[in-house]
Short mmCIF file of C-alpha atoms in Angstrom, two decimals:
data_model
loop_
_atom_site.label_atom_id
_atom_site.label_comp_id
_atom_site.label_asym_id
_atom_site.label_seq_id
_atom_site.Cartn_x
_atom_site.Cartn_y
_atom_site.Cartn_z
CA MET A 1 138.81 117.38 50.19
CA GLY A 2 137.90 119.24 53.33
CA LYS A 3 135.51 117.30 54.23
CA GLU A 4 138.20 114.13 54.64
CA ARG A 5 140.60 117.17 56.25
CA LEU A 6 137.31 117.73 58.50
CA ASP A 7 137.17 114.03 59.32
CA ARG A 8 140.94 113.62 59.43
CA ARG A 9 140.18 116.64 62.79
CA LEU A 10 138.00 114.54 64.18
CA LEU A 11 139.36 111.09 63.98
CA ALA A 12 142.56 113.53 65.57
CA PHE A 13 140.20 114.98 68.69
CA VAL A 14 138.41 111.67 69.26
CA THR A 15 141.69 109.70 70.88
CA PRO A 16 141.36 106.92 73.06
CA ILE A 17 142.22 108.92 76.09
CA ARG A 18 139.74 111.42 75.69
CA LEU A 19 137.05 108.71 75.04
CA LEU A 20 138.15 107.54 78.86
CA PHE A 21 137.75 110.56 80.09
CA LEU A 22 134.16 110.74 78.90
CA LEU A 23 133.15 107.23 80.43
CA VAL A 24 135.02 108.00 83.54
CA LEU A 25 133.15 111.19 83.92
CA LEU A 26 129.01 109.61 82.79
CA GLY A 27 130.26 106.43 84.77
CA GLY A 28 131.10 108.97 88.29
CA LEU A 29 128.18 111.07 87.39
CA LEU A 30 126.09 107.52 87.56
CA ARG A 31 127.47 106.98 90.50
CA LEU A 32 127.18 109.91 92.13
CA TYR A 33 123.07 111.07 90.96
CA ARG A 34 120.83 109.74 93.96
CA TYR A 35 123.68 108.01 95.68
CA ASP A 36 122.93 109.39 99.11
CA SER A 37 118.65 109.07 97.93
CA LEU A 38 118.20 106.43 99.34
CA SER A 39 118.15 105.31 103.64
CA LEU A 40 121.09 103.90 104.36
CA TRP A 41 120.24 100.02 105.06
CA VAL A 42 121.15 98.20 108.53
CA ASP A 43 124.34 97.00 107.16
CA GLU A 44 125.48 100.85 106.48
CA GLY A 45 124.24 101.42 109.75
CA LEU A 46 127.26 99.06 111.35
CA THR A 47 129.40 101.52 109.14
CA VAL A 48 127.96 104.39 110.67
CA GLY A 49 128.41 103.03 114.14
CA PHE A 50 131.78 101.71 113.46
CA GLY A 51 133.57 105.60 112.35
CA ARG A 52 132.38 106.50 115.77
CA LEU A 53 134.70 104.20 117.45
CA PRO A 54 138.31 105.05 118.65
CA TRP A 55 141.09 105.18 116.47
CA ASP A 56 142.76 102.33 117.90
CA VAL A 57 139.49 99.94 117.66
CA VAL A 58 139.04 100.74 114.20
CA LEU A 59 142.23 100.35 112.84
CA GLY A 60 142.00 97.08 114.61
CA LEU A 61 144.17 97.34 117.05
CA HIS A 62 142.13 94.96 119.55
CA GLY A 63 140.77 93.11 117.70
CA ALA A 64 137.87 92.52 115.18
CA TYR A 65 134.51 94.43 115.18
CA GLU A 66 132.16 93.27 112.10
CA THR A 67 132.85 89.99 109.96
CA HIS A 68 134.96 92.15 107.27
CA PRO A 69 138.26 93.44 107.77
CA PRO A 70 139.26 96.73 109.10
CA LEU A 71 140.73 98.39 105.95
CA TYR A 72 137.74 100.22 104.71
CA PHE A 73 136.51 100.82 107.95
CA VAL A 74 139.17 102.69 108.78
CA LEU A 75 138.75 105.56 105.30
CA VAL A 76 135.05 105.97 106.28
CA LYS A 77 136.65 107.04 109.84
CA ILE A 78 139.05 109.67 106.64
CA ALA A 79 136.42 109.98 104.63
CA GLY A 80 133.86 111.00 107.92
CA LEU A 81 136.81 113.82 109.01
CA PHE A 82 135.46 116.19 105.31
CA ALA A 83 132.04 114.37 105.42
CA PRO A 84 128.68 114.19 107.26
CA GLU A 85 128.74 110.81 108.73
CA LEU A 86 125.53 109.42 106.33
CA THR A 87 127.53 109.93 103.54
CA ALA A 88 130.89 109.68 104.35
CA GLY A 89 130.94 106.10 103.19
CA ARG A 90 128.86 105.98 100.16
CA LEU A 91 131.44 108.60 99.24
CA VAL A 92 134.38 106.01 99.95
CA SER A 93 132.62 103.83 97.26
CA VAL A 94 131.37 106.64 94.93
CA VAL A 95 135.29 107.31 94.51
CA ALA A 96 136.45 103.45 94.55
CA GLY A 97 133.74 103.21 91.63
CA THR A 98 134.71 105.56 89.30
CA LEU A 99 138.58 104.67 89.49
CA THR A 100 137.73 101.27 89.12
CA LEU A 101 136.75 102.22 85.28
CA PRO A 102 139.96 104.01 84.12
CA VAL A 103 141.63 100.77 86.52
CA VAL A 104 139.79 98.04 83.55
CA TYR A 105 141.07 100.39 81.10
CA ALA A 106 143.98 100.16 81.07
CA LEU A 107 143.77 96.23 82.22
CA GLY A 108 142.29 95.98 79.07
CA ALA A 109 144.58 98.14 76.71
CA MET A 110 146.88 95.27 77.92
CA LEU A 111 144.89 92.35 76.96
CA ILE A 112 142.11 93.19 74.43
CA GLY A 113 143.35 96.46 72.70
CA ARG A 114 142.74 99.95 73.37
CA ARG A 115 139.10 99.64 71.00
CA GLY A 116 138.11 96.36 73.43
CA ALA A 117 139.92 98.48 76.24
CA LEU A 118 136.80 100.96 76.29
CA VAL A 119 134.14 99.02 75.55
CA ALA A 120 134.67 97.04 78.81
CA ALA A 121 135.03 100.67 80.78
CA GLY A 122 132.27 100.73 78.93
CA VAL A 123 130.17 98.12 79.91
CA LEU A 124 131.16 98.48 83.92
CA ALA A 125 130.06 102.49 83.36
CA LEU A 126 126.55 100.66 82.43
CA SER A 127 126.70 97.92 85.25
CA PRO A 128 124.03 98.05 87.68
CA LEU A 129 125.14 95.83 90.11
CA HIS A 130 128.62 98.04 90.35
CA ILE A 131 126.58 101.21 90.08
CA TRP A 132 124.53 100.06 92.75
CA TYR A 133 127.12 98.43 94.40
CA SER A 134 129.24 101.98 94.48
CA GLN A 135 126.60 103.81 95.74
CA GLU A 136 126.71 101.10 99.17
CA ALA A 137 128.19 102.45 102.46
CA ARG A 138 129.86 98.75 102.67
CA PRO A 139 133.85 98.20 101.07
CA TYR A 140 132.36 95.93 97.92
CA ALA A 141 133.27 98.42 95.80
CA PHE A 142 136.95 99.24 97.17
CA THR A 143 137.73 95.50 97.44
CA LEU A 144 136.97 95.33 93.65
CA LEU A 145 139.28 98.41 93.11
CA ALA A 146 142.30 96.72 95.44
CA VAL A 147 141.82 93.09 93.11
CA SER A 148 141.12 94.74 90.15
CA VAL A 149 144.65 96.79 90.30
CA SER A 150 146.15 93.60 91.01
CA TYR A 151 145.46 92.17 87.54
CA LEU A 152 146.61 94.57 85.86
CA ALA A 153 149.73 94.41 88.11
CA LEU A 154 150.39 91.03 86.62
CA ALA A 155 149.69 92.08 83.29
CA GLY A 156 151.45 94.54 83.41
CA PHE A 157 154.20 92.63 84.56
CA HIS A 158 153.97 89.71 82.17
CA ARG A 159 154.04 92.99 79.28
CA THR A 160 157.48 95.34 80.07
CA LEU A 161 159.04 92.89 82.90
CA ASN A 162 159.48 95.79 84.91
CA ARG A 163 159.78 95.21 88.73
CA ARG A 164 157.23 97.85 89.44
CA TRP A 165 154.67 96.01 88.90
CA CYS A 166 155.63 94.08 91.41
CA LEU A 167 155.87 96.31 94.48
CA LEU A 168 152.46 97.00 92.97
CA TYR A 169 150.85 93.99 93.16
CA GLY A 170 152.41 92.49 96.42
CA VAL A 171 150.40 95.84 98.22
CA ALA A 172 147.09 95.49 95.85
CA VAL A 173 146.90 91.56 97.42
CA ALA A 174 147.35 92.91 100.84
CA VAL A 175 144.47 95.80 100.68
CA SER A 176 142.50 93.09 98.75
CA LEU A 177 142.21 90.85 101.30
CA TYR A 178 142.25 93.68 104.58
CA ALA A 179 139.36 95.50 102.88
CA ASN A 180 137.11 92.66 101.91
CA TYR A 181 137.91 88.55 102.71
CA SER A 182 135.75 87.43 99.60
CA ALA A 183 138.84 89.42 97.81
CA ALA A 184 140.53 85.86 98.45
CA TYR A 185 137.97 83.87 95.86
CA ALA A 186 139.22 86.25 93.22
CA LEU A 187 142.95 85.94 93.65
CA ALA A 188 143.18 82.63 94.63
CA PRO A 189 142.71 82.36 90.11
CA GLN A 190 145.62 83.89 90.15
CA GLY A 191 147.49 80.97 90.94
CA LEU A 192 147.65 79.87 87.33
CA LEU A 193 148.95 83.15 86.21
CA LEU A 194 151.60 83.44 88.64
CA VAL A 195 152.64 79.70 87.10
CA TYR A 196 151.84 80.99 83.50
CA LEU A 197 154.59 83.37 84.45
CA LEU A 198 157.12 81.61 85.92
CA ALA A 199 157.24 79.89 83.04
CA ALA A 200 157.03 82.08 79.71
CA HIS A 201 159.88 84.41 82.22
CA GLY A 202 161.20 81.80 83.85
CA LYS A 203 163.35 83.41 86.89
CA ARG A 204 162.51 87.11 86.42
CA ALA A 205 158.68 86.06 87.25
CA LEU A 206 159.83 85.01 90.61
CA TRP A 207 160.16 88.70 91.68
CA MET A 208 156.09 88.68 91.53
CA TRP A 209 155.92 85.10 93.26
CA VAL A 210 157.76 86.87 96.34
CA ALA A 211 155.26 89.99 96.07
CA GLY A 212 152.48 87.58 95.47
CA ILE A 213 153.97 85.91 99.07
CA GLY A 214 154.26 88.83 100.57
CA GLY A 215 150.77 90.22 100.55
CA VAL A 216 149.06 87.36 101.40
CA ALA A 217 152.21 87.50 104.51
CA ALA A 218 151.05 90.77 105.76
CA PHE A 219 147.61 89.77 106.29
CA LEU A 220 148.56 86.87 108.42
CA PRO A 221 148.34 88.91 111.45
CA TRP A 222 144.53 88.75 110.71
CA VAL A 223 144.19 85.31 110.41
CA PRO A 224 143.16 84.42 113.67
CA GLN A 225 140.67 87.31 113.73
CA LEU A 226 139.20 85.55 110.62
CA LEU A 227 138.79 82.25 111.50
CA ASN A 228 136.92 83.18 114.61
CA THR A 229 134.86 85.15 112.08
CA VAL A 230 133.89 82.89 110.18
CA GLN A 231 132.86 80.23 113.57
CA GLY A 232 131.17 82.51 115.38
CA ARG A 233 128.15 83.21 112.54
CA GLY A 234 124.84 82.07 112.87
CA THR A 235 122.60 79.99 111.19
CA ALA A 236 120.42 82.66 109.30
CA VAL A 237 123.50 83.43 108.29
CA GLU A 238 124.72 80.60 106.85
CA ASN A 239 121.21 80.08 105.45
CA TYR A 240 121.54 83.54 103.66
CA LEU A 241 125.00 83.12 101.86
CA GLY A 242 124.37 79.26 100.55
CA VAL A 243 125.43 77.95 97.22
CA SER A 244 122.99 76.93 95.13
CA MET A 245 122.80 76.52 90.65
CA GLU A 246 120.36 78.45 90.80
CA LYS A 247 121.66 80.61 93.23
CA VAL A 248 124.86 80.78 90.52
CA GLY A 249 122.79 81.44 87.31
CA TYR A 250 120.98 84.48 88.89
CA SER A 251 124.20 86.24 89.88
CA VAL A 252 125.34 85.51 86.77
CA LEU A 253 122.24 87.06 85.00
CA SER A 254 122.86 89.49 87.59
CA ILE A 255 126.74 90.26 86.58
CA VAL A 256 125.78 90.95 82.85
CA GLY A 257 122.69 93.12 83.71
CA LEU A 258 119.90 90.96 82.75
CA GLY A 259 118.87 90.20 86.09
CA GLY A 260 119.61 91.47 89.79
CA GLN A 261 115.87 92.32 91.25
CA GLY A 262 115.05 90.70 94.98
CA SER A 263 118.67 89.76 94.87
CA TYR A 264 121.39 92.45 94.88
CA PHE A 265 118.11 94.84 95.54
CA TRP A 266 115.12 95.60 96.16
CA GLY A 267 112.27 97.59 94.60
CA THR A 268 109.24 97.57 92.88
CA SER A 269 110.48 97.81 89.11
CA PRO A 270 111.11 94.75 87.66
CA THR A 271 114.86 94.31 85.44
CA ALA A 272 114.86 92.80 81.81
CA TRP A 273 114.35 89.50 83.18
CA GLU A 274 111.56 89.79 85.12
CA ARG A 275 110.37 91.97 82.93
CA TRP A 276 110.13 89.84 79.61
CA PRO A 277 109.91 86.27 80.91
CA ALA A 278 109.29 85.20 76.95
CA LEU A 279 112.20 86.70 76.01
CA GLN A 280 114.51 85.22 78.43
CA TRP A 281 115.73 82.99 76.02
CA ALA A 282 116.30 85.65 73.12
CA MET A 283 118.62 87.64 76.16
CA LEU A 284 120.06 84.04 77.10
CA ALA A 285 121.10 83.49 73.51
CA ALA A 286 122.14 86.76 72.95
CA LEU A 287 124.95 86.56 76.06
CA LEU A 288 126.10 83.37 74.66
CA VAL A 289 127.30 84.14 71.70
CA ALA A 290 128.72 87.66 73.23
CA CYS A 291 130.72 85.04 75.67
CA VAL A 292 131.63 82.54 72.67
CA VAL A 293 132.96 85.13 70.37
CA GLY A 294 134.54 87.17 73.55
CA ILE A 295 136.42 84.37 74.80
CA VAL A 296 138.02 82.78 71.55
CA ALA A 297 138.86 86.91 70.74
CA ILE A 298 140.85 86.87 73.81
CA ILE A 299 142.27 83.18 73.06
CA ARG A 300 143.52 84.88 69.80
CA ARG A 301 145.43 87.11 71.55
CA GLY A 302 147.45 84.82 74.28
CA LEU A 303 146.75 82.02 77.13
CA PHE A 304 147.57 84.84 79.27
CA GLY A 305 144.70 86.96 78.63
CA LEU A 306 142.38 84.21 78.64
CA LEU A 307 143.41 83.63 82.20
CA CYS A 308 142.67 86.56 83.45
CA ALA A 309 139.20 87.42 82.29
CA VAL A 310 138.81 83.54 83.18
CA GLY A 311 139.76 83.73 85.53
CA LEU A 312 137.93 86.49 86.93
CA PHE A 313 134.64 85.45 84.97
CA ALA A 314 134.12 82.31 85.77
CA GLY A 315 137.44 81.41 88.50
CA THR A 316 135.96 83.86 91.01
CA ILE A 317 132.26 82.20 90.57
CA ILE A 318 134.14 78.89 91.12
CA VAL A 319 136.30 79.56 93.83
CA CYS A 320 133.13 81.19 95.90
CA ALA A 321 130.76 78.38 95.10
CA ALA A 322 133.10 76.16 96.15
CA ILE A 323 133.95 77.41 99.53
CA SER A 324 130.38 77.78 100.14
CA LEU A 325 130.19 74.35 100.04
CA ILE A 326 131.57 74.50 102.98
CA SER A 327 131.42 78.20 105.07
CA ALA A 328 128.80 79.86 102.98
CA GLY A 329 129.85 83.06 101.40
CA TYR A 330 128.25 82.87 98.15
CA ALA A 331 126.01 86.69 96.89
CA GLU A 332 126.32 88.92 94.37
CA ARG A 333 128.72 91.43 96.68
CA THR A 334 131.32 88.53 96.87
CA VAL A 335 131.48 87.66 93.54
CA ILE A 336 131.08 91.26 92.24
CA PHE A 337 135.02 90.68 91.24
CA ALA A 338 133.50 88.44 88.01
CA LEU A 339 132.28 91.59 86.88
CA VAL A 340 135.68 92.80 85.32
CA GLY A 341 135.99 89.58 83.61
CA TRP A 342 132.75 89.60 82.31
CA THR A 343 133.90 93.55 80.98
CA LEU A 344 136.69 91.61 79.37
CA VAL A 345 134.69 89.18 77.18
CA ALA A 346 132.58 91.55 76.29
CA GLY A 347 135.06 94.62 75.52
CA ALA A 348 137.16 91.30 73.41
CA ALA A 349 133.34 90.14 71.73
CA ALA A 350 132.78 93.95 71.02
CA VAL A 351 136.14 94.03 68.55
CA ALA A 352 137.10 90.56 67.97
CA PRO A 353 139.77 90.42 65.82
CA LEU A 354 137.96 87.73 63.35
CA ALA A 355 135.56 86.63 60.90
CA ARG A 356 133.02 88.83 59.89
CA GLY A 357 130.50 87.44 60.61
CA TRP A 358 132.04 86.48 63.53
CA ARG A 359 132.48 90.10 64.68
CA TRP A 360 129.31 91.00 64.23
CA ALA A 361 127.90 88.12 66.17
CA GLY A 362 129.89 89.26 68.82
CA ALA A 363 129.07 92.66 68.37
CA GLY A 364 125.61 92.25 67.50
CA ALA A 365 124.98 89.71 70.49
CA LEU A 366 126.38 92.33 72.90
CA VAL A 367 124.09 95.37 71.69
CA VAL A 368 121.69 93.52 72.71
CA VAL A 369 123.23 92.48 76.18
CA LEU A 370 123.72 96.24 76.84
CA LEU A 371 120.36 97.22 75.74
CA PHE A 372 118.59 94.72 78.44
CA GLY A 373 121.02 95.85 80.66
CA LEU A 374 119.93 99.54 80.34
CA VAL A 375 116.41 98.31 80.96
CA SER A 376 117.83 96.81 84.31
CA LEU A 377 119.78 99.87 85.03
CA TRP A 378 116.58 102.13 84.86
CA ALA A 379 114.86 99.65 86.87
CA MET A 380 117.51 100.00 89.38
CA TYR A 381 117.20 103.58 89.10
CA ARG A 382 113.73 104.15 89.10
CA GLY A 383 112.24 101.48 91.78
CA GLY A 384 115.31 100.33 93.61
CA ASP A 385 114.77 100.95 97.31
CA LYS A 386 116.42 100.23 100.76
CA GLN A 387 114.64 100.03 104.59
CA HIS A 388 112.96 103.21 105.15
CA TRP A 389 114.91 104.87 108.51
CA ARG A 390 114.13 108.00 107.65
CA GLU A 391 110.75 107.72 107.94
CA LEU A 392 111.13 104.87 111.42
CA ALA A 393 113.74 108.19 113.08
CA HIS A 394 111.40 111.11 111.89
CA ASP A 395 108.11 109.04 114.00
CA ALA A 396 110.42 108.41 117.17
CA ALA A 397 111.55 111.50 117.29
CA ALA A 398 108.44 113.26 117.66
CA LEU A 399 107.37 110.09 120.95
CA ALA A 400 110.63 111.72 122.29
CA ARG A 401 109.84 115.24 122.20
CA SER A 402 106.59 114.32 123.71
CA GLY A 403 108.10 112.28 126.55
CA GLU A 404 107.46 108.74 125.54
CA THR A 405 110.04 105.97 126.82
CA LEU A 406 111.72 104.00 123.74
CA LEU A 407 113.43 101.41 123.52
CA LEU A 408 116.23 100.45 120.45
CA TYR A 409 116.87 97.06 119.99
CA PRO A 410 119.12 96.12 118.73
CA SER A 411 122.04 98.40 118.72
CA VAL A 412 122.34 99.57 115.38
CA THR A 413 118.47 100.77 115.70
CA GLY A 414 119.80 103.52 118.12
CA VAL A 415 122.88 104.04 115.40
CA LEU A 416 120.34 104.60 112.65
CA LEU A 417 118.07 106.57 114.40
CA ASP A 418 120.46 108.98 115.78
CA ALA A 419 122.49 109.37 113.06
CA TYR A 420 119.03 111.03 110.79
CA GLN A 421 117.66 112.41 114.08
CA ARG A 422 120.84 113.97 116.04
CA HIS A 423 120.30 113.73 119.40
CA GLU A 424 116.97 113.38 119.71
CA PHE A 425 117.27 109.75 121.41
CA ASP A 426 120.10 110.73 124.56
CA GLY A 427 117.29 109.65 126.89
CA ALA A 428 115.91 105.89 124.67
CA ILE A 429 117.27 102.89 125.85
CA VAL A 430 119.69 101.05 123.24
CA ILE A 431 119.30 97.07 124.35
CA ALA A 432 121.95 95.38 122.30
CA ASP A 433 121.93 92.00 120.40
CA PHE A 434 120.27 89.51 122.12
CA GLY A 435 120.94 92.12 125.16
CA LYS A 436 118.53 91.69 128.31
CA LEU A 437 115.68 94.19 129.32
CA PRO A 438 116.81 96.07 132.12
CA ASP A 439 115.02 96.06 135.20
CA ALA A 440 113.91 98.98 135.37
CA VAL A 441 111.54 98.79 132.41
CA ARG A 442 108.45 97.56 134.89
CA PRO A 443 104.68 98.49 135.53
CA ALA A 444 105.21 98.36 139.21
CA LEU A 445 108.47 100.49 138.83
CA GLY A 446 106.14 103.39 137.56
CA MET A 447 106.64 102.87 134.04
CA LYS A 448 103.06 101.68 132.76
CA ALA A 449 103.53 102.56 128.60
CA LEU A 450 106.51 102.57 126.23
CA TRP A 451 106.94 102.40 122.62
CA LEU A 452 110.37 99.58 120.56
CA ALA A 453 111.35 100.17 117.64
CA TYR A 454 113.51 97.49 116.37
CA ILE A 455 114.67 95.07 113.00
CA GLU A 456 114.16 91.64 112.55
CA THR A 457 117.30 89.66 114.51
CA GLY A 458 117.90 87.38 116.66
CA GLY A 459 116.82 87.97 120.48
CA LEU A 460 113.62 89.43 119.02
CA GLU A 461 111.82 86.68 120.60
CA GLN A 462 113.73 86.20 123.50
CA LEU A 463 113.10 90.08 124.33
CA GLN A 464 109.18 90.40 123.17
CA GLY A 465 108.82 87.41 125.63
CA GLN A 466 110.00 88.74 128.54
CA LEU A 467 107.81 92.15 127.61
CA ALA A 468 105.00 89.73 127.49
CA GLU A 469 106.12 88.39 130.87
CA ARG A 470 106.47 91.52 132.84
CA GLY A 471 103.34 92.53 131.85
CA TYR A 472 103.20 94.26 128.54
CA VAL A 473 100.97 94.71 125.43
CA ARG A 474 101.57 95.07 122.55
CA VAL A 475 98.53 97.59 121.83
CA GLU A 476 99.50 99.09 117.70
CA HIS A 477 102.55 97.93 115.95
CA ARG A 478 102.98 99.67 112.67
CA TYR A 479 105.47 98.57 110.24
CA TYR A 480 107.94 100.38 107.85
CA TRP A 481 109.37 99.47 104.82
CA HIS A 482 112.02 95.85 104.60
CA PRO A 483 110.92 95.48 107.66
CA MET A 484 110.68 97.54 110.78
CA TRP A 485 108.69 98.09 113.04
CA LEU A 486 107.62 100.44 116.18
CA ASP A 487 104.96 99.18 119.12
CA HIS A 488 103.59 100.72 121.07
CA TYR A 489 102.98 98.30 124.40
CA VAL A 490 101.04 99.47 127.95
CA ALA A 491 100.46 97.46 131.26
CA SER A 492 98.46 94.97 130.78
CA ASP A 493 96.33 96.65 133.55
CA GLU A 494 95.69 100.10 132.30
#
């Protein structure tokens, strides 16, 4: 009798909400852990630079200043009022990534039940891909949060027909688009959901249509800036973001946690996929079983849940790949929304309302995938790396203090070096992207030696050519990981 009473008390204590709290706490700690241990990389340096711009510029009142819309950078500038500029952008992502966990739980509770929703939130909490981008000063984690809210609003309206969900949906659509253009890849599959709602609920669903159209209409003033951004992209970017079957396949491995090293993160420790090539067939088999069982379980719960899960998982990837055939934009970070679809499928597989054999197969396969995913998570924490700007800034600052002449190329190099060694480079010469070497940089004018700090980017060959034309010879070439250099030049007659 005492044992039964203890069991009842234990079950009463272990409620879904308490378990969700523990999962959110775990997920938040995993995203906060070592979030600032790695140096910022060049794109995060751009975020720091944008935070230094005047408010009217950051708000986009003078047009686009980046290849992304302005909302995330506005949030970073606000965060910069309370946090150091080196960490403000990453903290925004940490918070956004953590908040996505309860949103995914709420979405899963409506589509696959509370138990499955807890599993889905747990899968997201442990996702290496999501943790990586939740620690990066770029808009991807925040955009995923906004897109997840938009799907939650659709599911909430379908379940309750409460018009408040319509308002949330319209706002979420607009926020998603103003956070990152790639949100469109995940929002596009919602067209099928809107059609389903219209068929299922008739005229009452028109409110959701109006909200969606309103959210898109709110983004229309920024569309000319989007078109200018697409037209202004270089060939290198097009090649980097191009799509192929191999790239799509590997992005799926990254989404489910099996791969990613050398793709969305660089490091010295291999993920499960690279570590055990002989077990790749087992990983794929487990993934296939988990997906099949999960999808069958979702179908049992209704067509709407299937459209949500598959639309997010496969729909995002298909839309992004198709559009990338016209305008390249395929990478793990642009299809990261598929991660939420995967968590829903995984959650359904774990608690499938099917025959016992199916349930055991789905749960067992998911456990296998998650165990391999933990290996990838360990590899990311243990060996993941970014550009070593701290080291470069330390060495360059020592040169600046000794009175050496420093050239910094391009502008983001100046931003990052100054961010790590504040005001040490006030006397350095910063050369803008594709900029021209200043006329004062000539041996005949007394500048017999100089140092050039730079990254591999467009216009570098022209800059090096100008130095050669003016009689400078490189005598030292220091490499910093991935890839950055600090070169020493002297006049050829020295």
